[in-house]
PDB file of C-alpha atoms and ligand atoms in Angstrom:
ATOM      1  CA  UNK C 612       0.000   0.000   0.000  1.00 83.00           C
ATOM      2  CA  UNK C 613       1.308   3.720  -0.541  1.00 96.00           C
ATOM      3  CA  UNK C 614       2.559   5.356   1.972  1.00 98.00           C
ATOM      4  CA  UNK C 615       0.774   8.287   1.234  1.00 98.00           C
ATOM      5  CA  UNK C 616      -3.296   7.931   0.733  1.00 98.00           C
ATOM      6  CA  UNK C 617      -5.285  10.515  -0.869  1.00 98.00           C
ATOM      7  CA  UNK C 618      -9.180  10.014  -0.343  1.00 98.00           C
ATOM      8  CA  UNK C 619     -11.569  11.979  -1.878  1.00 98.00           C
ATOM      9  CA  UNK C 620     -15.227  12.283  -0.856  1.00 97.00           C
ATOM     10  CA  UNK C 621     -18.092  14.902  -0.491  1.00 97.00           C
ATOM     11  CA  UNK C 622     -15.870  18.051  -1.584  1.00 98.00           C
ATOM     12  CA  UNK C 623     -13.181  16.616   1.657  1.00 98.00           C
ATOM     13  CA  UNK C 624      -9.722  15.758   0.201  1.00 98.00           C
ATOM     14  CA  UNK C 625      -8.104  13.257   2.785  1.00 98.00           C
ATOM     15  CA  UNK C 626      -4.333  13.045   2.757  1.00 98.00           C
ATOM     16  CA  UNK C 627      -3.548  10.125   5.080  1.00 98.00           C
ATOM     17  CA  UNK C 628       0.514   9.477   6.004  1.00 98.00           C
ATOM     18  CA  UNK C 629       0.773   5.712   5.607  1.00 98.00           C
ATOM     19  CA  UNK C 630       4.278   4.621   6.446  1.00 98.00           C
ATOM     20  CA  UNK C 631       3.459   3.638  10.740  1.00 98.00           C
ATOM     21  CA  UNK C 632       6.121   0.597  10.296  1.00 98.00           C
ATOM     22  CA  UNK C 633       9.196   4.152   9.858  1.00 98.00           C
ATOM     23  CA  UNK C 634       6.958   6.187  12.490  1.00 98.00           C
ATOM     24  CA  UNK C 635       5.534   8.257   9.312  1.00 98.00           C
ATOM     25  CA  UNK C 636       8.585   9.901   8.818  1.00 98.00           C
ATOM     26  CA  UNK C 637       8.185  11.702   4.919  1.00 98.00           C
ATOM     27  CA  UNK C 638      10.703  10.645   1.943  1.00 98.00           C
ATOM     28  CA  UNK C 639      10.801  12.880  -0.702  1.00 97.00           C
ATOM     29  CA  UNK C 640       8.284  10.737  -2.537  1.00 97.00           C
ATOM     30  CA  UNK C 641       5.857  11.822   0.008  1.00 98.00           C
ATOM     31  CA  UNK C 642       6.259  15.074   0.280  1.00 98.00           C
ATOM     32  CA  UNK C 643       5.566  15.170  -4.241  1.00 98.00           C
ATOM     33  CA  UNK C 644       2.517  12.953  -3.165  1.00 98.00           C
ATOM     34  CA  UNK C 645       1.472  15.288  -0.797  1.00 98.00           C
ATOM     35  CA  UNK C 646       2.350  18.435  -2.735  1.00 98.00           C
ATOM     36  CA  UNK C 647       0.186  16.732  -6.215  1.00 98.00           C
ATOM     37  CA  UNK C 648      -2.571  16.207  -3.209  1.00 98.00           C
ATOM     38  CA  UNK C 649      -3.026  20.095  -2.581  1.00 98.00           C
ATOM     39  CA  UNK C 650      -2.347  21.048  -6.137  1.00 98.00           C
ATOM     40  CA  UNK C 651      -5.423  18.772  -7.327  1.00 98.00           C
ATOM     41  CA  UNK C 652      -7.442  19.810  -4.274  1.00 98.00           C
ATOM     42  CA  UNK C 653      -6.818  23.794  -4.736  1.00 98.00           C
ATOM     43  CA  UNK C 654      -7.309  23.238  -8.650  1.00 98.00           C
ATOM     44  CA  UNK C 655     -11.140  21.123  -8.349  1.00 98.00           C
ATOM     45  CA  UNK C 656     -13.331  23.161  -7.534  1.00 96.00           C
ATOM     46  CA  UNK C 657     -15.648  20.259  -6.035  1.00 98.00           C
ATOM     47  CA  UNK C 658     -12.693  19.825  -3.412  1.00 98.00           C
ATOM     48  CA  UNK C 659     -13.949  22.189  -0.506  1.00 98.00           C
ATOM     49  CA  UNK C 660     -11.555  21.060   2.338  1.00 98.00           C
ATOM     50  CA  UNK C 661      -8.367  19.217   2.940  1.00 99.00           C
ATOM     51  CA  UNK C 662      -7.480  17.100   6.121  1.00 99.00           C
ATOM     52  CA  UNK C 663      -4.203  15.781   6.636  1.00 99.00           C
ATOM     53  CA  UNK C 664      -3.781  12.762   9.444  1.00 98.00           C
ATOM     54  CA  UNK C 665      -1.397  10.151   9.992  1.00 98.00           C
ATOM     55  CA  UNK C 666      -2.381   7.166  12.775  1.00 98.00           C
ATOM     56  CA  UNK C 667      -3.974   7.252  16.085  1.00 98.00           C
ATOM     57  CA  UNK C 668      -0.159   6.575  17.451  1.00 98.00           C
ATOM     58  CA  UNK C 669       2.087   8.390  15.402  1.00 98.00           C
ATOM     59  CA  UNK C 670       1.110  11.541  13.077  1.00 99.00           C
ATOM     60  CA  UNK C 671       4.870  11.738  11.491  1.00 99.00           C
ATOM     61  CA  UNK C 672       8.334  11.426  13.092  1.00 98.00           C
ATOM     62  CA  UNK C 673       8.855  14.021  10.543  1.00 98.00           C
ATOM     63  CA  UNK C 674      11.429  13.929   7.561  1.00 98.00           C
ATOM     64  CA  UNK C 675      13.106  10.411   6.985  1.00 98.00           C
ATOM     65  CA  UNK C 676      16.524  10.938   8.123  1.00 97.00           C
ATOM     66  CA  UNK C 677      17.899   7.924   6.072  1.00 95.00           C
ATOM     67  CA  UNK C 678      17.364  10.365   2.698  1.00 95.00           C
ATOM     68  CA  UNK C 679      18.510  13.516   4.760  1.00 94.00           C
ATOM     69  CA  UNK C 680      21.997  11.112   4.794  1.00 93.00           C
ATOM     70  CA  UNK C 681      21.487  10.050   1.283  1.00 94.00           C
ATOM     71  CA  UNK C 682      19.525  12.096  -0.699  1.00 93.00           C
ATOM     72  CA  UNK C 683      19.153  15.290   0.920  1.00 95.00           C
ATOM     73  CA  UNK C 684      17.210  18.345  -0.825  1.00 95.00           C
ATOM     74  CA  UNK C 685      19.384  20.277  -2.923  1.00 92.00           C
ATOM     75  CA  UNK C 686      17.340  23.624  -3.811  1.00 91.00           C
ATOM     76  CA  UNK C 687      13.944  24.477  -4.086  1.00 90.00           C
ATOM     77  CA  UNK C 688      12.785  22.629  -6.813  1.00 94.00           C
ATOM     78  CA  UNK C 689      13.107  19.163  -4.245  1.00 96.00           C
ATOM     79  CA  UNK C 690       9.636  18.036  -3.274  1.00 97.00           C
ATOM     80  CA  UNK C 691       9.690  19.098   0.213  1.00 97.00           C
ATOM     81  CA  UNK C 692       9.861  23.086  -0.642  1.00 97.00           C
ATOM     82  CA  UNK C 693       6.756  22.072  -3.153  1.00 97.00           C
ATOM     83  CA  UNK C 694       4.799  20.955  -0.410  1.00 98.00           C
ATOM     84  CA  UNK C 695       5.954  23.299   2.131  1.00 98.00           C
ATOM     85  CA  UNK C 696       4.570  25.887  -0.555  1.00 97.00           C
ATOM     86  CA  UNK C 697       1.819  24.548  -1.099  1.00 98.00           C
ATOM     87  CA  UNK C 698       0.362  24.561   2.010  1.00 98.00           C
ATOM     88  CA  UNK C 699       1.539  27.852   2.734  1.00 98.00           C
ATOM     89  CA  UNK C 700      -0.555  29.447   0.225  1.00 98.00           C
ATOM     90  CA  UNK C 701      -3.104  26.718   0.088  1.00 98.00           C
ATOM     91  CA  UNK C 702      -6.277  28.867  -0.789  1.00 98.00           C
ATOM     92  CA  UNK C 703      -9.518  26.070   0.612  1.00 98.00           C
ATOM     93  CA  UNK C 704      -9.606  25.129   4.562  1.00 99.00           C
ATOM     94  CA  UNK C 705      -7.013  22.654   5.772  1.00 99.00           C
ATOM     95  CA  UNK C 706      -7.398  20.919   8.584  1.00 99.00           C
ATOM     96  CA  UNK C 707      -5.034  18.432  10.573  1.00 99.00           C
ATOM     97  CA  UNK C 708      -5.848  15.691  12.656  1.00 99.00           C
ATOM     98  CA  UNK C 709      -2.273  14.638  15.173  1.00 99.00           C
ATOM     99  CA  UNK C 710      -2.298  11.956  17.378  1.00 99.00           C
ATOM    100  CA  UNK C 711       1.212  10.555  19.112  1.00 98.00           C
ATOM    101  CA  UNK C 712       4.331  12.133  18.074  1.00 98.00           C
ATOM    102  CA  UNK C 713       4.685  15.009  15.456  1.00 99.00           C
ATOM    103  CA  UNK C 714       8.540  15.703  14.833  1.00 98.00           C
ATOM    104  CA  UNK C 715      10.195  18.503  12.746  1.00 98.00           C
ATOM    105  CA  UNK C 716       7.981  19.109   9.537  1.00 98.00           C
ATOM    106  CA  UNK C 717       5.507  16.926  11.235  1.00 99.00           C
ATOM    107  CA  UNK C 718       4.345  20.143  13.544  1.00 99.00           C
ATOM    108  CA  UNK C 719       5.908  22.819  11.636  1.00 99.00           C
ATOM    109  CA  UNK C 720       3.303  22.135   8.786  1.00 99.00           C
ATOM    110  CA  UNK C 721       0.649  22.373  11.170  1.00 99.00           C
ATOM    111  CA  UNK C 722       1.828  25.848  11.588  1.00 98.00           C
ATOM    112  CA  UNK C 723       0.326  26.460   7.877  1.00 98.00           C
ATOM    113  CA  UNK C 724      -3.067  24.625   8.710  1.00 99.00           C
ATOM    114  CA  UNK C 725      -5.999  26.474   9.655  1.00 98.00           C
ATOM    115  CA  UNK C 726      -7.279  24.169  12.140  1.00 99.00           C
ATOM    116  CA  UNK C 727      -5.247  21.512  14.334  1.00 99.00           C
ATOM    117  CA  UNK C 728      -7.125  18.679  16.499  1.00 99.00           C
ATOM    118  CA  UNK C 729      -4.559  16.783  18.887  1.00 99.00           C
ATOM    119  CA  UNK C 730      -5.080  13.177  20.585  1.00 99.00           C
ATOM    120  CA  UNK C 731      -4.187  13.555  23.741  1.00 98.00           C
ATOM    121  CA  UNK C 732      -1.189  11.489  23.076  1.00 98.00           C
ATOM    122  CA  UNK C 733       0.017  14.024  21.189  1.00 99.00           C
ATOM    123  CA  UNK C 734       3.386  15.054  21.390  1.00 98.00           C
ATOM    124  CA  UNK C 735       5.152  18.274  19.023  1.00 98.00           C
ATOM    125  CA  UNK C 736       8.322  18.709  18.634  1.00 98.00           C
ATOM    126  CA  UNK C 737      10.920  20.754  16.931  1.00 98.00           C
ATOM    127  CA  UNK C 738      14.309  19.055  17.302  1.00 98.00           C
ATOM    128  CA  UNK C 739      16.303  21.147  14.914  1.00 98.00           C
ATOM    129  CA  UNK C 740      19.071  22.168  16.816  1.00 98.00           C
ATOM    130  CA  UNK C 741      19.759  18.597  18.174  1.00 98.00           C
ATOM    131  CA  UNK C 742      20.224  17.759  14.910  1.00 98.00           C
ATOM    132  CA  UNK C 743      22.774  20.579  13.859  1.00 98.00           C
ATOM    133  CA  UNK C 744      20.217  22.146  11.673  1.00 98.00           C
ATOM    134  CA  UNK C 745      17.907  25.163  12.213  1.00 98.00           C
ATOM    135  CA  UNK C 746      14.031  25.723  11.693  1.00 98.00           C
ATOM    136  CA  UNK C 747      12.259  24.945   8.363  1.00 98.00           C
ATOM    137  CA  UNK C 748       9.153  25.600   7.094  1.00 98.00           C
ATOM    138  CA  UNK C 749       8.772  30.112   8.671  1.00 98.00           C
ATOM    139  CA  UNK C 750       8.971  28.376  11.858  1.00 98.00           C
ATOM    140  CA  UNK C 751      11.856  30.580  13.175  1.00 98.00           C
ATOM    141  CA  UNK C 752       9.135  33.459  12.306  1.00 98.00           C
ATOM    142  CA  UNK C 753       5.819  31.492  13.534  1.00 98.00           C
ATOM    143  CA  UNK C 754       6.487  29.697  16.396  1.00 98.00           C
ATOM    144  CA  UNK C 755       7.409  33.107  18.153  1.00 98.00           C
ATOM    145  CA  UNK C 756       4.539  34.674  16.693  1.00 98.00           C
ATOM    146  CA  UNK C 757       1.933  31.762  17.919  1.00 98.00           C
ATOM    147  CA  UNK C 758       3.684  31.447  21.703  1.00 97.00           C
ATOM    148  CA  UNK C 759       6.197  34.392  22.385  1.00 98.00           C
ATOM    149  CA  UNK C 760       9.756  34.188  22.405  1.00 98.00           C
ATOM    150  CA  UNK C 761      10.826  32.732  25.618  1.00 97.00           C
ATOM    151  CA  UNK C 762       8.099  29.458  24.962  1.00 97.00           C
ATOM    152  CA  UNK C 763       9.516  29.738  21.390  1.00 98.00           C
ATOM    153  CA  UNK C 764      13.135  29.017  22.210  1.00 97.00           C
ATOM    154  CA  UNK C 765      12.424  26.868  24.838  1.00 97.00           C
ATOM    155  CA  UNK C 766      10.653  24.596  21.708  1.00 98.00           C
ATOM    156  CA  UNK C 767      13.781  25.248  18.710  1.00 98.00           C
ATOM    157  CA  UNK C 768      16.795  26.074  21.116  1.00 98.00           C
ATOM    158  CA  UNK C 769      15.939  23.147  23.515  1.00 98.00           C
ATOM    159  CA  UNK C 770      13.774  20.922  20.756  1.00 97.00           C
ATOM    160  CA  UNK C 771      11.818  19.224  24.214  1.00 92.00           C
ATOM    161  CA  UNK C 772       8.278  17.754  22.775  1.00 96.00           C
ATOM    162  CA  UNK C 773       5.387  19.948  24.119  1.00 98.00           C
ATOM    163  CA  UNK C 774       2.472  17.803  24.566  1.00 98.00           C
ATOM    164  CA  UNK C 775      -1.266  18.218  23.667  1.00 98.00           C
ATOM    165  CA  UNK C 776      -2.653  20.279  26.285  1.00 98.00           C
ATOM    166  CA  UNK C 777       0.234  23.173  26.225  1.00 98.00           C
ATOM    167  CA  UNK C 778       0.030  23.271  22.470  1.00 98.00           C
ATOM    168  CA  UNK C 779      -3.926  23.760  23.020  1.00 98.00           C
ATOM    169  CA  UNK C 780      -2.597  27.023  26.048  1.00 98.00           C
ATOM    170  CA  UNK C 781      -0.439  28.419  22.950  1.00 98.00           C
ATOM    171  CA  UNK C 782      -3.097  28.215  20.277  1.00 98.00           C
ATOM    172  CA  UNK C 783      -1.247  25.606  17.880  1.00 98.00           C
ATOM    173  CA  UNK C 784      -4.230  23.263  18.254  1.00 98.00           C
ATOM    174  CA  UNK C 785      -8.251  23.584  18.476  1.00 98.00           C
ATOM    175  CA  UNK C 786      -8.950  20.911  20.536  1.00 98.00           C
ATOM    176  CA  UNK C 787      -7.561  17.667  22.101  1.00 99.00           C
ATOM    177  CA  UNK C 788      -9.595  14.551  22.054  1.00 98.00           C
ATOM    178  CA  UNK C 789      -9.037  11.053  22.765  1.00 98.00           C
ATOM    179  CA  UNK C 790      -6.737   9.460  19.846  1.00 98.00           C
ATOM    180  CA  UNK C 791      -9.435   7.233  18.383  1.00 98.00           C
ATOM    181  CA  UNK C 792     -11.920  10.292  18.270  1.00 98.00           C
ATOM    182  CA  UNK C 793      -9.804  12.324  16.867  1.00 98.00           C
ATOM    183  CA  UNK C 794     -10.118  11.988  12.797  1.00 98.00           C
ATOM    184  CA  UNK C 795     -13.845  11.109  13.053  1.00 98.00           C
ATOM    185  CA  UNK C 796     -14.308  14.451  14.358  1.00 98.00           C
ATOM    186  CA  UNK C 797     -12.192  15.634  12.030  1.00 98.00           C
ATOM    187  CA  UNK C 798     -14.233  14.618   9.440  1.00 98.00           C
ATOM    188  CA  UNK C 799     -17.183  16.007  11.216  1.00 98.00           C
ATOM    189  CA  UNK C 800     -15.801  19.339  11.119  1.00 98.00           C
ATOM    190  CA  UNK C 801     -14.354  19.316   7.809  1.00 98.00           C
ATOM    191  CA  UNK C 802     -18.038  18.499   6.402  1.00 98.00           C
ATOM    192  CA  UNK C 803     -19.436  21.172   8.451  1.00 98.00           C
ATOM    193  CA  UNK C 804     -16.544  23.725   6.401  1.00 98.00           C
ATOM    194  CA  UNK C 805     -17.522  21.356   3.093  1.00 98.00           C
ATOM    195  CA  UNK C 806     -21.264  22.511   3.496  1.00 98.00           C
ATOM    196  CA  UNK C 807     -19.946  26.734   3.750  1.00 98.00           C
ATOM    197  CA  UNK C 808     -20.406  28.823   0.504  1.00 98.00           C
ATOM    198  CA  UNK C 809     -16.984  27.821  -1.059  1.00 98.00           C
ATOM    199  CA  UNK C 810     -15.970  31.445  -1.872  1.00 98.00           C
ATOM    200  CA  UNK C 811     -16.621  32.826   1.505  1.00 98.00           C
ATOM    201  CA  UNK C 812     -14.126  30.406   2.735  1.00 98.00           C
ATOM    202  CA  UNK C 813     -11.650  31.094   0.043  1.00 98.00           C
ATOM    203  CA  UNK C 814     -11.944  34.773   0.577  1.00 98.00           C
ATOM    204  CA  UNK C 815     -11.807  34.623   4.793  1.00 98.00           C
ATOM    205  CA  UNK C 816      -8.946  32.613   4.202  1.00 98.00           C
ATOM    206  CA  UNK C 817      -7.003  34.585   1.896  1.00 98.00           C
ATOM    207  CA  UNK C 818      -8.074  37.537   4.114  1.00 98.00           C
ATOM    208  CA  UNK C 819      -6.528  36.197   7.503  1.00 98.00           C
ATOM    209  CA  UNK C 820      -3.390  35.075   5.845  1.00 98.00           C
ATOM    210  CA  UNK C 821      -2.602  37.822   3.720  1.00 97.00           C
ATOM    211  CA  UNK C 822      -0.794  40.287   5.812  1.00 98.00           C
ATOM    212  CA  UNK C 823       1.700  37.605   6.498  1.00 97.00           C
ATOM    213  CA  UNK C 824       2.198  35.786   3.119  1.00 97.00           C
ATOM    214  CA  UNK C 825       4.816  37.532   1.837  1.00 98.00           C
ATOM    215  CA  UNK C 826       6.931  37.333   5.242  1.00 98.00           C
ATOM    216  CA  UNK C 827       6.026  33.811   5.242  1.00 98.00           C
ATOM    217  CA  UNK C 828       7.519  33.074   2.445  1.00 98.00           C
ATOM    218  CA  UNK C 829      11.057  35.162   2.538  1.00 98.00           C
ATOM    219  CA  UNK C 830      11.338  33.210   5.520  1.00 98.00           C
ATOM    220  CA  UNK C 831      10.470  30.025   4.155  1.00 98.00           C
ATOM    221  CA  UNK C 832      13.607  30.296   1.211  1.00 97.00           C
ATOM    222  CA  UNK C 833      15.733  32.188   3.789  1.00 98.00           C
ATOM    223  CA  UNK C 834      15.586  29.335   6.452  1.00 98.00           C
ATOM    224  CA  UNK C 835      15.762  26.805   3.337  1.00 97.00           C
ATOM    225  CA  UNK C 836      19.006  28.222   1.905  1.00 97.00           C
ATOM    226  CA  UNK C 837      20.312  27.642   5.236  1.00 98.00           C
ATOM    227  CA  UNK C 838      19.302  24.403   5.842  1.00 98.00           C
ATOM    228  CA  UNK C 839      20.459  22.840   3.115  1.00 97.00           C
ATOM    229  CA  UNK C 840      23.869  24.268   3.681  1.00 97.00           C
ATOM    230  CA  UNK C 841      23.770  22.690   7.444  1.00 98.00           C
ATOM    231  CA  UNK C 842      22.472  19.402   6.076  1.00 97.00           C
ATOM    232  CA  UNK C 843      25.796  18.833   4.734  1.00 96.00           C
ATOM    233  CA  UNK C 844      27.914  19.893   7.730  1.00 98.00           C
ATOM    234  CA  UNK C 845      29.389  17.835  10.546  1.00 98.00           C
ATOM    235  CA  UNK C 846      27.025  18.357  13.346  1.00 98.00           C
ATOM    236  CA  UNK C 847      24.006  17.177  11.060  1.00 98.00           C
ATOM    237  CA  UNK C 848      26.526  14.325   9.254  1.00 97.00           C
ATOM    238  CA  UNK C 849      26.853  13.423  13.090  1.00 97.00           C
ATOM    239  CA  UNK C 850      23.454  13.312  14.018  1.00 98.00           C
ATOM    240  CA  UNK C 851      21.557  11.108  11.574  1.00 97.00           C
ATOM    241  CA  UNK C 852      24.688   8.937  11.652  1.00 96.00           C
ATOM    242  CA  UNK C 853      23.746   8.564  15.371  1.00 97.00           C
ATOM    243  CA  UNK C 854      20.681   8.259  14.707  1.00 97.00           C
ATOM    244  CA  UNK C 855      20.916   5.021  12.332  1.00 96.00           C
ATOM    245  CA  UNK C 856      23.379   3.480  14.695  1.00 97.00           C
ATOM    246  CA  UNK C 857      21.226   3.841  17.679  1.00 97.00           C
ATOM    247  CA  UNK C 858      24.082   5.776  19.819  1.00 98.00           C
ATOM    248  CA  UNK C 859      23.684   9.425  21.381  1.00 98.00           C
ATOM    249  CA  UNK C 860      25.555  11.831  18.837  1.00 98.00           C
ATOM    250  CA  UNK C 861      28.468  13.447  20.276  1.00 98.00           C
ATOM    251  CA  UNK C 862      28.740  17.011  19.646  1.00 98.00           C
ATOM    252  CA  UNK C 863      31.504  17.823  21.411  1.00 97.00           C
ATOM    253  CA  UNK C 864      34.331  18.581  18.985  1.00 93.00           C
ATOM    254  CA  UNK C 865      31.512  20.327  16.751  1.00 93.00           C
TER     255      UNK C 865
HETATM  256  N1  COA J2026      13.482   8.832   9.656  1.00 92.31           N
HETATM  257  C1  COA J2026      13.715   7.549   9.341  1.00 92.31           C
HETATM  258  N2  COA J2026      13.317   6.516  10.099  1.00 92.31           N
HETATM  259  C2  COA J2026      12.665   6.819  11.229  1.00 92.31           C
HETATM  260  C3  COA J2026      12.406   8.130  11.624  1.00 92.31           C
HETATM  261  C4  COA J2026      12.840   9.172  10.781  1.00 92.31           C
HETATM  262  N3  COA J2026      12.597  10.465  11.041  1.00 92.31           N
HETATM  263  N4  COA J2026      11.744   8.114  12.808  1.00 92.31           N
HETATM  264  C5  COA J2026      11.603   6.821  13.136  1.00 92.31           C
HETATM  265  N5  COA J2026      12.172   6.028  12.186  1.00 92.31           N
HETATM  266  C6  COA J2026      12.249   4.571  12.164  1.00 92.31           C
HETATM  267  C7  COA J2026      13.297   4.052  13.147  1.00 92.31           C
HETATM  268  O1  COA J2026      14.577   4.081  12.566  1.00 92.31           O
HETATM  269  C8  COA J2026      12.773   2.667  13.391  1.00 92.31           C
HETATM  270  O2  COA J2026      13.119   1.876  12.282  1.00 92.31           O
HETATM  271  P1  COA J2026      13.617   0.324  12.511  1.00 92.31           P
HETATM  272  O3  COA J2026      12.416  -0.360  13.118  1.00 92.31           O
HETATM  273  O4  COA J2026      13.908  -0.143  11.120  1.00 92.31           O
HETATM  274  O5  COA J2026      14.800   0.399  13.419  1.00 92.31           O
HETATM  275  C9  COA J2026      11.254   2.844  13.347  1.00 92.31           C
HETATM  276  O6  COA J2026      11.020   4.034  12.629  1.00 92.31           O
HETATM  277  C10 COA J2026      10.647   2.984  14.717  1.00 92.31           C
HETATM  278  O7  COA J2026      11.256   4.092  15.365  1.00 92.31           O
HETATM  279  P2  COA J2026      11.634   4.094  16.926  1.00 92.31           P
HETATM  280  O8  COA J2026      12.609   5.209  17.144  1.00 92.31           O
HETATM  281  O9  COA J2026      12.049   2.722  17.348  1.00 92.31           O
HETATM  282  O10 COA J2026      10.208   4.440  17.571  1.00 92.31           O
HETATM  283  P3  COA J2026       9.907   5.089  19.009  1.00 92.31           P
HETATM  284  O11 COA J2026       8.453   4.879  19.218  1.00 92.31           O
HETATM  285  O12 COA J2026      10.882   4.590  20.039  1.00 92.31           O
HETATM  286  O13 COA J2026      10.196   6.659  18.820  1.00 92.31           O
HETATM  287  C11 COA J2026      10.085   8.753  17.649  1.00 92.31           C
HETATM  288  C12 COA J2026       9.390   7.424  17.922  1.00 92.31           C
HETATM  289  C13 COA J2026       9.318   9.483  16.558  1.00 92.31           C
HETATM  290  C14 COA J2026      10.097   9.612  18.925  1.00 92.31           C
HETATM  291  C15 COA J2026      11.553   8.485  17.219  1.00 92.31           C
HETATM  292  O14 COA J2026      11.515   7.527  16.180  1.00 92.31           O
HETATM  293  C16 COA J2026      12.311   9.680  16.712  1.00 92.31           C
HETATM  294  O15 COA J2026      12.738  10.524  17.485  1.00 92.31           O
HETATM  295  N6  COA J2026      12.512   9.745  15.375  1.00 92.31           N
HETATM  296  C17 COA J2026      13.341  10.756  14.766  1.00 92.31           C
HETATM  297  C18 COA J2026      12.594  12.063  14.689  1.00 92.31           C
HETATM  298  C19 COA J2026      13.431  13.119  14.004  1.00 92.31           C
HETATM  299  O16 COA J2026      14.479  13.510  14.458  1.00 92.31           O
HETATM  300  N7  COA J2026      12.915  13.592  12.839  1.00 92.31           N
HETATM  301  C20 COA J2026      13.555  14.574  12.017  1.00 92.31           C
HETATM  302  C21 COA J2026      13.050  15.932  12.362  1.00 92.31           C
HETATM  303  S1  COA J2026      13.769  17.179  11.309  1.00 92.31           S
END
């Protein structure tokens, strides 16, 4: 089966991240699967709303680290500026449904969704730093925006996970549930926002986001440009090698 599922029904485009066995971490294949998602979804106009989940344990340990090693993006044509794009300027509702842990991209994109509902196994974090690379996706410009600057550093200088009910205090989710509730009422809400006059939706949306866009997405290339210079540097090199082999990474000469 793929590991990324796209489900359409009743004007509700359901991208589902299908890979539990690696924790739902995203290759690049995913990320093109999931950028063609919200390029069909934004370009039908019978496709209303889009809802992004992963499983009632695990929502996505974020980007595969195996092709950050291997294959790492190499400018902003790579599929995971595409999607990051995408759903950036995605015009229709998008709504995310997170259960168990979201890592890296896996709560920085919720940072681009307009509503977030959290099992309360839920569990965000933004480990960039312990990985000798720095925030992705206007998160060095949202995070602080959503939860000030000392809860912000505490969540990209430290990378700790934040669990359900503190990212509900900050305002990065809607509502917290328990995990096997949580994309059934998902759906429920995403057919309420289905059943709304299309344009008025469109138009609020664009409306809400558009002070920011342009911010949003110097920020996006700026912290991109970076990141895929640090990808390639020792710290990083160290940490998904320690990663792989199961060890602690060891910093210290770096
Ligand atoms: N990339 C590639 N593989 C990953 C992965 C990732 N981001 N996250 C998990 N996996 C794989 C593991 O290597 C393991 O594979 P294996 O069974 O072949 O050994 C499998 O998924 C299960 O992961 P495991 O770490 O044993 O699960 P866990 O329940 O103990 O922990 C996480 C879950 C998400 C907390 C942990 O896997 C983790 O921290 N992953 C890395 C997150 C990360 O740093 N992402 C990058 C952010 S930029």
């Amino acid at each position: 089966m793929s590991d990324l599922l796209t489900h359409s029904d009743a004007g509700i485009t359901t991208l589902t991240i299908n890979r539990v066995e690696k924790k739902n971490s995203l290759t690049a294949a995913m990320y093109a699967s999931l950028a063609m998602g919200l390029a069909q979804a934004a370009q039908d106009p019978a496709q209303r709303v889009v809802v992004i989940q992963g499983h009632e344990t695990v929502f996505s340990a974020g980007n595969d680290l195996a092709d950050f090693l291997h294959q790492p993006p190499t400018g902003t044509d790579a599929p995971v500026f595409h999607f990051l794009q995408g759903i950036a300027t995605f015009p229709k509702p998008v709504i995310a449904a997170v259960c168990g842990p979201a890592v890296g991209v896996g709560t920085t994109l919720l940072l681009h969704c307009d509503l977030v509902y959290a099992g309360d196994n839920a569990a965000f974090s933004m480990p960039f730093v312990n990985l000798g690379l720095c925030p992705e996706a206007a998160s060095s410009l949202l995070v602080p925006r959503l939860m000030g600057h000392q809860r912000a550093c505490e969540a990209l200088l430290m990378g700790e996970p934040f669990m359900a009910e503190a990212a509900l205090e900050v305002g990065l989710v809607n509502r917290v549930l328990p995990p096997t509730e949580v994309n059934a009422f998902t759906q429920q809400q995403a057919r309420k926002l289905a059943a709304k006059p299309l344009k008025s939706l469109i138009e609020t949306k664009r409306m809400l986001k558009s002070a920011h866009t342009a911010g949003v997405l110097a920020r996006m290339q700026e912290e991109g440009e970076v990141f895929r210079r640090m990808l390639a540097e020792p710290a990083a090199q160290e940490a998904f090698g320690a990663f792989m082999e199961k060890r602690q990474p060891d910093f210290s000469k770096l």
